[in-house]
Tab-separated table of C-alpha atoms in Angstrom:
chain	number	residue	atom	x	y	z
A	1	MET	CA	-45.343	-72.921	65.617
A	2	ASP	CA	-42.559	-70.674	66.855
A	3	ILE	CA	-39.377	-69.509	65.139
A	4	GLU	CA	-37.281	-72.366	66.489
A	5	GLN	CA	-39.704	-74.970	65.182
A	6	TRP	CA	-39.789	-73.350	61.754
A	7	ALA	CA	-36.003	-73.054	61.745
A	8	GLU	CA	-35.830	-76.789	62.444
A	9	ILE	CA	-38.196	-77.539	59.559
A	10	GLY	CA	-36.213	-75.183	57.333
A	11	GLY	CA	-33.079	-77.145	58.090
A	12	THR	CA	-34.697	-80.302	56.716
A	13	LEU	CA	-35.807	-78.821	53.384
A	14	GLN	CA	-34.190	-79.876	50.140
A	15	THR	CA	-32.164	-76.918	48.897
A	16	SER	CA	-30.333	-77.152	45.571
A	17	ASP	CA	-26.998	-75.470	44.944
A	18	GLY	CA	-27.546	-71.763	44.362
A	19	VAL	CA	-30.984	-71.706	46.049
A	20	HIS	CA	-31.487	-69.642	49.200
A	21	ARG	CA	-31.477	-71.863	52.282
A	22	PRO	CA	-34.103	-70.901	54.871
A	23	SER	CA	-32.574	-68.407	57.290
A	24	ARG	CA	-33.682	-67.218	60.719
A	25	PHE	CA	-35.368	-64.303	58.948
A	26	SER	CA	-37.278	-66.857	56.826
A	27	ALA	CA	-38.242	-68.853	59.920
A	28	PHE	CA	-39.498	-65.662	61.598
A	29	LEU	CA	-41.678	-64.867	58.583
A	30	ALA	CA	-42.945	-68.462	58.465
A	31	ALA	CA	-43.914	-68.245	62.137
A	32	GLY	CA	-45.996	-65.168	61.297
A	33	MET	CA	-48.072	-66.877	58.590
A	34	ASP	CA	-50.569	-68.510	60.947
A	35	ASP	CA	-53.341	-66.084	59.927
A	36	CYS	CA	-53.519	-67.253	56.298
A	37	GLY	CA	-56.591	-69.463	56.582
A	38	ASP	CA	-58.697	-69.319	53.383
A	39	LEU	CA	-56.407	-66.707	51.771
A	40	THR	CA	-54.617	-66.722	48.434
A	41	VAL	CA	-50.955	-66.116	49.245
A	42	ILE	CA	-47.863	-65.407	47.147
A	43	ASP	CA	-44.521	-66.589	48.516
A	44	ALA	CA	-42.349	-64.139	46.580
A	45	GLY	CA	-38.796	-65.327	46.085
A	46	CYS	CA	-39.756	-68.680	47.554
A	47	GLY	CA	-36.310	-70.284	47.687
A	48	ALA	CA	-36.766	-73.720	49.260
A	49	GLY	CA	-40.400	-72.926	50.103
A	50	LEU	CA	-40.483	-72.571	53.887
A	51	VAL	CA	-42.996	-69.700	53.814
A	52	ALA	CA	-45.147	-71.583	51.289
A	53	VAL	CA	-45.167	-74.583	53.632
A	54	ALA	CA	-46.185	-72.324	56.532
A	55	ALA	CA	-49.032	-70.686	54.601
A	56	LEU	CA	-50.372	-74.025	53.384
A	57	GLN	CA	-50.169	-75.523	56.862
A	58	ALA	CA	-52.117	-72.519	58.176
A	59	GLY	CA	-54.950	-73.330	55.774
A	60	ALA	CA	-54.337	-70.975	52.861
A	61	ARG	CA	-56.810	-71.637	50.068
A	62	HIS	CA	-54.005	-71.445	47.519
A	63	VAL	CA	-50.329	-70.509	47.505
A	64	VAL	CA	-48.337	-69.259	44.535
A	65	ALA	CA	-44.621	-69.911	44.953
A	66	GLN	CA	-42.723	-67.395	42.806
A	67	ASP	CA	-39.026	-67.444	42.005
A	68	TYR	CA	-36.853	-66.640	39.003
A	69	ASP	CA	-34.843	-69.837	39.568
A	70	PRO	CA	-36.512	-73.052	38.350
A	71	LYS	CA	-34.415	-75.012	40.848
A	72	ALA	CA	-36.099	-73.120	43.689
A	73	LEU	CA	-39.538	-73.968	42.324
A	74	HIS	CA	-38.574	-77.634	42.025
A	75	ASP	CA	-37.306	-77.612	45.603
A	76	THR	CA	-40.472	-75.912	46.865
A	77	ALA	CA	-42.749	-78.436	45.178
A	78	ARG	CA	-40.802	-81.370	46.595
A	79	ASN	CA	-40.636	-79.851	50.056
A	80	VAL	CA	-44.362	-79.100	50.206
A	81	THR	CA	-45.153	-82.672	49.179
A	82	ARG	CA	-42.703	-84.173	51.653
A	83	VAL	CA	-43.715	-82.021	54.635
A	84	LEU	CA	-47.466	-81.656	54.046
A	85	GLY	CA	-48.462	-84.287	51.493
A	86	SER	CA	-50.121	-84.404	48.096
A	87	ARG	CA	-53.301	-82.573	49.118
A	88	ALA	CA	-51.285	-79.520	50.092
A	89	ARG	CA	-49.295	-79.818	46.860
A	90	ALA	CA	-52.583	-79.556	44.942
A	91	ARG	CA	-53.081	-76.082	46.478
A	92	LEU	CA	-49.665	-74.897	45.272
A	93	THR	CA	-48.886	-73.193	41.958
A	94	LEU	CA	-45.315	-72.626	40.785
A	95	TRP	CA	-44.550	-69.380	38.967
A	96	GLU	CA	-41.186	-68.743	37.305
A	97	ALA	CA	-40.825	-64.967	37.096
A	98	ASP	CA	-38.843	-62.089	38.511
A	99	TRP	CA	-40.290	-59.356	40.690
A	100	SER	CA	-40.856	-56.964	37.798
A	101	ARG	CA	-43.606	-59.345	36.623
A	102	LEU	CA	-45.635	-59.621	39.830
A	103	ARG	CA	-48.531	-57.390	38.740
A	104	PRO	CA	-50.744	-59.979	36.971
A	105	MET	CA	-50.868	-62.238	40.020
A	106	LYS	CA	-53.675	-61.068	42.290
A	107	ALA	CA	-53.697	-62.364	45.854
A	108	ASP	CA	-54.883	-61.468	49.322
A	109	LEU	CA	-51.339	-61.416	50.677
A	110	LEU	CA	-47.807	-61.394	49.305
A	111	ALA	CA	-45.119	-62.502	51.753
A	112	VAL	CA	-41.440	-61.853	51.124
A	113	ASN	CA	-38.105	-62.083	52.875
A	114	PRO	CA	-36.214	-59.851	50.437
A	115	PRO	CA	-32.477	-59.369	49.974
A	116	GLN	CA	-31.811	-56.497	52.380
A	117	ARG	CA	-28.098	-56.239	52.938
A	118	PRO	CA	-26.975	-52.758	51.883
A	119	ALA	CA	-24.560	-52.870	48.964
A	120	ALA	CA	-21.665	-51.793	51.193
A	121	LEU	CA	-21.975	-55.102	53.088
A	122	LEU	CA	-21.789	-57.362	50.039
A	123	PRO	CA	-17.973	-57.631	49.898
A	124	ALA	CA	-18.204	-59.546	53.200
A	125	VAL	CA	-20.516	-62.141	51.612
A	126	PRO	CA	-18.807	-65.211	50.095
A	127	GLN	CA	-18.665	-64.897	46.316
A	128	ASN	CA	-20.697	-68.056	45.722
A	129	GLN	CA	-23.542	-66.683	47.882
A	130	ARG	CA	-23.513	-63.071	46.744
A	131	HIS	CA	-26.240	-63.511	44.114
A	132	LEU	CA	-28.631	-64.533	46.916
A	133	HIS	CA	-28.110	-61.303	48.849
A	134	ASP	CA	-27.605	-58.742	46.083
A	135	GLY	CA	-30.501	-56.359	45.426
A	136	GLY	CA	-30.781	-54.319	48.605
A	137	GLY	CA	-29.133	-51.298	47.011
A	138	PRO	CA	-27.462	-48.511	48.993
A	139	ASP	CA	-29.984	-48.542	51.871
A	140	GLY	CA	-30.965	-52.224	51.850
A	141	LEU	CA	-34.542	-51.523	50.755
A	142	ALA	CA	-34.312	-51.532	46.950
A	143	ALA	CA	-35.676	-55.078	46.683
A	144	ILE	CA	-38.786	-54.403	48.749
A	145	ARG	CA	-39.373	-51.204	46.760
A	146	LEU	CA	-39.265	-53.314	43.596
A	147	VAL	CA	-41.800	-55.741	45.054
A	148	LEU	CA	-44.136	-52.933	46.113
A	149	ARG	CA	-43.843	-51.221	42.733
A	150	HIS	CA	-45.028	-54.322	40.886
A	151	ALA	CA	-47.138	-56.307	43.373
A	152	GLY	CA	-50.738	-57.070	42.469
A	153	ALA	CA	-51.646	-58.265	45.970
A	154	GLY	CA	-53.719	-56.169	48.338
A	155	ARG	CA	-51.301	-56.635	51.235
A	156	VAL	CA	-47.552	-57.143	51.425
A	157	ARG	CA	-45.824	-58.642	54.451
A	158	THR	CA	-42.039	-58.359	54.641
A	159	THR	CA	-39.144	-58.874	56.989
A	160	ALA	CA	-36.811	-55.943	57.617
A	161	ALA	CA	-33.736	-55.602	59.772
A	162	ALA	CA	-34.300	-52.887	62.383
A	163	ALA	CA	-31.040	-51.232	61.338
A	164	LEU	CA	-32.701	-50.329	58.020
A	165	ARG	CA	-35.312	-48.141	59.798
A	166	PHE	CA	-38.106	-49.499	57.628
A	167	ASP	CA	-40.752	-47.797	59.761
A	168	THR	CA	-39.471	-44.343	58.776
A	169	ARG	CA	-39.838	-44.917	55.031
A	170	GLU	CA	-42.655	-43.997	52.679
A	171	PHE	CA	-43.753	-46.174	49.774
A	172	PRO	CA	-46.005	-44.478	47.175
A	173	GLY	CA	-49.374	-46.175	46.795
A	174	TRP	CA	-49.049	-48.069	50.067
A	175	SER	CA	-50.005	-47.424	53.667
A	176	ALA	CA	-47.387	-46.637	56.272
A	177	PRO	CA	-45.639	-49.846	57.379
A	178	ARG	CA	-47.331	-51.508	60.356
A	179	CYS	CA	-45.245	-53.729	62.604
A	180	VAL	CA	-46.956	-57.075	63.187
A	181	ALA	CA	-44.052	-58.728	65.029
A	182	MET	CA	-40.577	-57.882	66.288
A	183	THR	CA	-37.927	-60.178	67.696
A	184	GLU	CA	-34.195	-60.430	68.313
A	185	LEU	CA	-32.310	-62.705	65.929
A	186	PRO	CA	-28.698	-63.600	65.194
A	187	TYR	CA	-27.286	-61.901	62.106
A	188	ASP	CA	-24.899	-63.238	59.497
A	189	PRO	CA	-21.303	-61.993	59.967
A	190	ALA	CA	-21.673	-59.879	56.821
A	191	TRP	CA	-23.896	-57.525	58.878
A	192	ARG	CA	-21.167	-56.685	61.393
A	193	ALA	CA	-20.676	-53.097	60.168
A	194	LEU	CA	-24.331	-52.316	61.014
A	195	VAL	CA	-24.963	-54.851	63.799
A	196	PRO	CA	-21.616	-55.089	65.622
A	197	ASP	CA	-22.544	-57.882	68.046
A	198	LEU	CA	-24.470	-59.780	65.308
A	199	LEU	CA	-27.591	-59.930	67.472
A	200	GLY	CA	-30.347	-57.448	66.742
A	201	GLN	CA	-34.012	-56.708	66.169
A	202	VAL	CA	-35.865	-57.865	63.065
A	203	GLY	CA	-39.414	-56.843	62.244
A	204	ILE	CA	-42.251	-58.250	60.210
A	205	TRP	CA	-44.026	-55.342	58.576
A	206	GLU	CA	-47.284	-55.187	56.679
A	207	LEU	CA	-48.395	-52.617	54.110
A	208	HIS	CA	-51.840	-52.252	52.540
A	209	ARG	CA	-52.463	-50.963	49.064
A	210	GLU	CA	-54.075	-47.519	49.139
A	211	CYS	CA	-57.107	-46.993	46.926
A	212	ALA	CA	-56.878	-44.174	44.413
A	213	ASP	CA	-59.268	-41.280	45.008
A	214	GLY	CA	-62.394	-41.242	42.916
């Protein structure tokens, strides 16, 4: 399915107060999960579970939905059951943890749509939503660095706003980022300082864990 179809599904998902509602970035990542057949996948920071739904629909052997918020895990479980049914729910594990505890969970692929608004943009975010977007740090990439530092998966797939210049960054222990998809998406008004017309490129990037020598 394409981004618009996943955005439509995202709009139907149960999302509790304080849980991240599926965004266009989330829908873009969901649309890129069609290669997950027979893989074990982690949906890191699952929110309402749109990416988990996409991976399960694509035939993932098993999906681990991870979030620090138990309400997000509850929403994800209900949404998977409602959209895909009980058989898909049986291939879903819920994991309440933060990203510093990712290491024990081994998987073929970890997918994440991380908080990526640079700290300077946060004052433009409504106070009741700020906790959902905090974590990008000065350059917007602190959250994905945290994921990469602790991930136990062999591959990590992430969204990144083009304005963050993700392709120019180096991440110790990981391959250079490889772009697997790029598209133009509308941005939230909080991005205006970096994306003045609020329409810009967003990439899906994949990194592979590098094997230590010897």
